[in-house]
GROMACS .gro file of C-alpha atoms in nm:
model
  226
    1MET     CA    1  -0.054  -0.402  -3.160
    2MET     CA    2   0.128  -0.199  -2.893
    3ILE     CA    3   0.069  -0.299  -2.530
    4SER     CA    4   0.112  -0.033  -2.265
    5PRO     CA    5   0.336  -0.104  -1.962
    6TRP     CA    6   0.033  -0.083  -1.730
    7ASP     CA    7  -0.144  -0.359  -1.926
    8ARG     CA    8   0.174  -0.566  -1.948
    9TRP     CA    9   0.212  -0.582  -1.569
   10TYR     CA   10  -0.161  -0.614  -1.501
   11SER     CA   11  -0.263  -0.938  -1.328
   12THR     CA   12  -0.560  -1.052  -1.126
   13SER     CA   13  -0.352  -1.279  -0.901
   14CYS     CA   14  -0.095  -1.205  -0.631
   15CYS     CA   15   0.137  -1.417  -0.417
   16LEU     CA   16   0.106  -1.689  -0.685
   17CYS     CA   17  -0.231  -1.810  -0.558
   18CYS     CA   18  -0.454  -1.529  -0.425
   19HIS     CA   19  -0.680  -1.299  -0.620
   20VAL     CA   20  -0.590  -0.931  -0.601
   21ARG     CA   21  -0.914  -0.859  -0.415
   22THR     CA   22  -0.833  -1.125  -0.157
   23GLY     CA   23  -0.475  -0.999  -0.127
   24THR     CA   24  -0.590  -0.640  -0.076
   25ILE     CA   25  -0.841  -0.747   0.190
   26ILE     CA   26  -0.575  -0.949   0.375
   27LEU     CA   27  -0.327  -0.660   0.348
   28GLY     CA   28  -0.582  -0.410   0.479
   29ILE     CA   29  -0.675  -0.632   0.774
   30TRP     CA   30  -0.305  -0.689   0.854
   31TYR     CA   31  -0.234  -0.315   0.859
   32MET     CA   32  -0.542  -0.258   1.072
   33LEU     CA   33  -0.423  -0.514   1.328
   34ILE     CA   34  -0.075  -0.361   1.346
   35ASN     CA   35  -0.210  -0.010   1.395
   36ALA     CA   36  -0.465  -0.135   1.647
   37VAL     CA   37  -0.184  -0.286   1.857
   38VAL     CA   38   0.013   0.039   1.831
   39LEU     CA   39  -0.298   0.234   1.929
   40LEU     CA   40  -0.351   0.017   2.239
   41ILE     CA   41   0.011   0.073   2.346
   42LEU     CA   42  -0.021   0.448   2.297
   43LEU     CA   43  -0.347   0.465   2.491
   44SER     CA   44  -0.188   0.265   2.770
   45ALA     CA   45   0.101   0.512   2.771
   46LEU     CA   46  -0.142   0.802   2.803
   47ASN     CA   47  -0.328   0.626   3.084
   48ASP     CA   48  -0.016   0.532   3.282
   49PRO     CA   49   0.273   0.751   3.161
   50VAL     CA   50   0.505   0.652   3.448
   51GLN     CA   51   0.510   0.287   3.348
   52TYR     CA   52   0.521   0.316   2.969
   53ARG     CA   53   0.726   0.631   2.913
   54TYR     CA   54   1.063   0.555   2.758
   55HIS     CA   55   1.311   0.744   2.977
   56LEU     CA   56   1.685   0.748   2.905
   57THR     CA   57   1.884   0.784   3.223
   58SER     CA   58   2.194   0.996   3.267
   59SER     CA   59   2.413   0.685   3.286
   60GLU     CA   60   2.338   0.612   2.919
   61LEU     CA   61   2.353   0.947   2.742
   62GLY     CA   62   2.476   1.185   3.010
   63THR     CA   63   2.148   1.380   3.023
   64ASP     CA   64   1.787   1.310   3.108
   65ILE     CA   65   1.576   1.307   2.792
   66ASP     CA   66   1.209   1.222   2.762
   67VAL     CA   67   1.189   1.073   2.415
   68MET     CA   68   0.811   1.030   2.413
   69ASP     CA   69   0.612   1.305   2.583
   70ASP     CA   70   0.234   1.349   2.593
   71ALA     CA   71   0.221   1.567   2.281
   72ASN     CA   72   0.407   1.312   2.069
   73ILE     CA   73   0.188   1.034   2.205
   74CYS     CA   74  -0.126   1.227   2.105
   75ILE     CA   75   0.010   1.285   1.754
   76ALA     CA   76   0.102   0.918   1.718
   77THR     CA   77  -0.246   0.820   1.843
   78ALA     CA   78  -0.410   1.042   1.581
   79ILE     CA   79  -0.192   0.891   1.308
   80SER     CA   80  -0.282   0.539   1.421
   81LEU     CA   81  -0.652   0.622   1.412
   82LEU     CA   82  -0.615   0.770   1.064
   83MET     CA   83  -0.428   0.461   0.945
   84ILE     CA   84  -0.699   0.231   1.084
   85LEU     CA   85  -0.959   0.436   0.897
   86ILE     CA   86  -0.763   0.424   0.569
   87CYS     CA   87  -0.700   0.049   0.596
   88GLY     CA   88  -1.065  -0.011   0.682
   89MET     CA   89  -1.172   0.186   0.375
   90ALA     CA   90  -0.942  -0.023   0.153
   91THR     CA   91  -1.073  -0.348   0.300
   92TYR     CA   92  -1.434  -0.238   0.256
   93GLY     CA   93  -1.368  -0.110  -0.095
   94ALA     CA   94  -1.206  -0.434  -0.206
   95TYR     CA   95  -1.481  -0.644  -0.049
   96LYS     CA   96  -1.775  -0.440  -0.182
   97GLN     CA   97  -1.595  -0.354  -0.509
   98HIS     CA   98  -1.591   0.023  -0.458
   99ALA     CA   99  -1.278   0.145  -0.635
  100ALA     CA  100  -1.279   0.495  -0.484
  101TRP     CA  101  -1.240   0.354  -0.132
  102ILE     CA  102  -0.907   0.190  -0.228
  103ILE     CA  103  -0.740   0.516  -0.343
  104PRO     CA  104  -0.644   0.652   0.005
  105PHE     CA  105  -0.465   0.330   0.096
  106PHE     CA  106  -0.286   0.328  -0.239
  107CYS     CA  107  -0.173   0.690  -0.182
  108TYR     CA  108  -0.043   0.593   0.163
  109GLN     CA  109   0.159   0.312   0.006
  110ILE     CA  110   0.313   0.554  -0.245
  111PHE     CA  111   0.399   0.798   0.036
  112ASP     CA  112   0.554   0.524   0.249
  113PHE     CA  113   0.756   0.397  -0.048
  114ALA     CA  114   0.884   0.749  -0.118
  115LEU     CA  115   0.996   0.793   0.244
  116ASN     CA  116   1.188   0.465   0.242
  117THR     CA  117   1.348   0.563  -0.089
  118LEU     CA  118   1.464   0.892   0.066
  119VAL     CA  119   1.614   0.695   0.355
  120ALA     CA  120   1.810   0.479   0.109
  121ILE     CA  121   1.930   0.787  -0.080
  122SER     CA  122   2.040   0.954   0.244
  123VAL     CA  123   2.243   0.644   0.337
  124VAL     CA  124   2.416   0.655  -0.003
  125VAL     CA  125   2.485   1.030   0.011
  126TYR     CA  126   2.581   1.039   0.380
  127PRO     CA  127   2.724   0.695   0.469
  128ASN     CA  128   2.846   0.817   0.809
  129THR     CA  129   2.486   0.844   0.928
  130VAL     CA  130   2.487   0.469   0.998
  131GLN     CA  131   2.771   0.506   1.250
  132ASP     CA  132   2.603   0.813   1.402
  133TYR     CA  133   2.282   0.619   1.447
  134LEU     CA  134   2.465   0.329   1.612
  135GLN     CA  135   2.635   0.566   1.856
  136GLN     CA  136   2.296   0.701   1.965
  137LEU     CA  137   2.174   0.354   2.063
  138PRO     CA  138   2.171   0.277   2.437
  139GLY     CA  139   2.463   0.085   2.581
  140THR     CA  140   2.240  -0.212   2.661
  141PHE     CA  141   2.165  -0.268   2.292
  142PRO     CA  142   2.277  -0.625   2.203
  143TYR     CA  143   2.595  -0.659   1.994
  144LYS     CA  144   2.635  -0.282   1.970
  145GLU     CA  145   3.015  -0.289   2.005
  146ASP     CA  146   3.052  -0.571   1.754
  147ILE     CA  147   2.840  -0.388   1.498
  148MET     CA  148   3.027  -0.060   1.545
  149SER     CA  149   3.361  -0.236   1.499
  150THR     CA  150   3.254  -0.353   1.151
  151ASN     CA  151   3.383  -0.170   0.846
  152ASN     CA  152   3.168   0.130   0.756
  153MET     CA  153   3.131   0.024   0.390
  154CYS     CA  154   3.010  -0.320   0.497
  155LEU     CA  155   2.753  -0.159   0.726
  156VAL     CA  156   2.632   0.070   0.446
  157PHE     CA  157   2.606  -0.224   0.206
  158ALA     CA  158   2.411  -0.430   0.460
  159VAL     CA  159   2.173  -0.141   0.532
  160LEU     CA  160   2.119  -0.074   0.161
  161LEU     CA  161   2.056  -0.444   0.097
  162PHE     CA  162   1.802  -0.454   0.379
  163ILE     CA  163   1.627  -0.138   0.257
  164GLY     CA  164   1.632  -0.270  -0.099
  165CYS     CA  165   1.452  -0.588   0.006
  166ILE     CA  166   1.193  -0.381   0.191
  167LEU     CA  167   1.142  -0.151  -0.109
  168SER     CA  168   1.101  -0.449  -0.343
  169PHE     CA  169   0.839  -0.602  -0.116
  170LYS     CA  170   0.656  -0.270  -0.080
  171ALA     CA  171   0.662  -0.219  -0.458
  172TYR     CA  172   0.506  -0.562  -0.506
  173LEU     CA  173   0.229  -0.477  -0.258
  174ILE     CA  174   0.170  -0.146  -0.435
  175GLY     CA  175   0.130  -0.337  -0.761
  176CYS     CA  176  -0.119  -0.575  -0.600
  177VAL     CA  177  -0.334  -0.291  -0.467
  178TRP     CA  178  -0.317  -0.108  -0.801
  179ASN     CA  179  -0.426  -0.422  -0.987
  180CYS     CA  180  -0.711  -0.460  -0.741
  181TYR     CA  181  -0.816  -0.102  -0.808
  182ARG     CA  182  -0.807  -0.163  -1.184
  183TYR     CA  183  -1.002  -0.485  -1.147
  184VAL     CA  184  -1.272  -0.329  -0.929
  185SER     CA  185  -1.301  -0.016  -1.144
  186GLY     CA  186  -1.320  -0.232  -1.456
  187ARG     CA  187  -1.595  -0.444  -1.304
  188GLY     CA  188  -1.792  -0.135  -1.212
  189THR     CA  189  -1.782   0.014  -1.558
  190THR     CA  190  -2.120  -0.012  -1.726
  191GLU     CA  191  -2.028   0.123  -2.066
  192VAL     CA  192  -1.838  -0.181  -2.194
  193LEU     CA  193  -1.791  -0.253  -2.562
  194VAL     CA  194  -1.743  -0.603  -2.692
  195TYR     CA  195  -1.481  -0.630  -2.963
  196VAL     CA  196  -1.551  -0.882  -3.237
  197THR     CA  197  -1.248  -0.910  -3.460
  198THR     CA  198  -1.256  -1.072  -3.803
  199ASN     CA  199  -0.983  -1.116  -4.056
  200ASP     CA  200  -1.009  -0.769  -4.206
  201THR     CA  201  -1.232  -0.560  -3.981
  202THR     CA  202  -1.321  -0.489  -3.620
  203VAL     CA  203  -1.682  -0.440  -3.514
  204LEU     CA  204  -1.788  -0.264  -3.194
  205LEU     CA  205  -2.097  -0.413  -3.034
  206PRO     CA  206  -2.289  -0.290  -2.728
  207PRO     CA  207  -2.305  -0.502  -2.410
  208TYR     CA  208  -2.523  -0.809  -2.418
  209GLU     CA  209  -2.771  -0.668  -2.168
  210GLU     CA  210  -2.824  -0.357  -2.375
  211ALA     CA  211  -2.847  -0.556  -2.699
  212ILE     CA  212  -3.128  -0.777  -2.574
  213ALA     CA  213  -3.309  -0.475  -2.425
  214ILE     CA  214  -3.341  -0.301  -2.762
  215PRO     CA  215  -3.693  -0.369  -2.895
  216PRO     CA  216  -3.709  -0.509  -3.246
  217LYS     CA  217  -3.804  -0.275  -3.524
  218GLU     CA  218  -4.161  -0.294  -3.648
  219PRO     CA  219  -4.199  -0.424  -4.003
  220PRO     CA  220  -4.301  -0.168  -4.265
  221PRO     CA  221  -4.674  -0.152  -4.347
  222GLN     CA  222  -4.787  -0.369  -4.631
  223TYR     CA  223  -4.861  -0.209  -4.964
  224MET     CA  224  -5.236  -0.188  -5.026
  225GLU     CA  225  -5.365  -0.169  -5.381
  226ALA     CA  226  -5.648   0.074  -5.450
   0.00000   0.00000   0.00000
């Protein structure tokens, strides 16, 4: 009997001890907390832009540049609110076993994984981008000169190794959420057939609840002699 790759990697446990539902709930709450902290920082920046605005002085880059203006802060605030909504839907869907509520969070994970993969590909295709990025860092960045003095190939290898670890961890989390979706959708399916396999045949039986609900057939009427 052939087993599909999806069934081969299917598991109801994650992190060696947690159920996939528990893991998805914890992951959703963790993402909600992170985005809530980011949202509080952004709202504080909108309330007091003088204190929280990141301003690069002319002594660092030669020009005055406002990296984060009000428009970018509003866009980032909207994204944070959307992320909180998506993570809340995934947490609620895993807790209440509603598979459709988990799909937006799973799509976000796929999108995030694709973006990180494009970053890794860009580092491979354009290895000089690592040095260009280091040159754009402010002069007060710790160990900037020591890092820039390192061989470019070593820097590229270190960056690719770091991104590879992140991609592996993200892929594992994607698998956990997907297994949770399969588990919840499988639990919610009402039309389930029970397979009873014998030595030479396979019989399909209806679910137990439906089998006991079927009324027994009435016996045929007795034959009456004239």
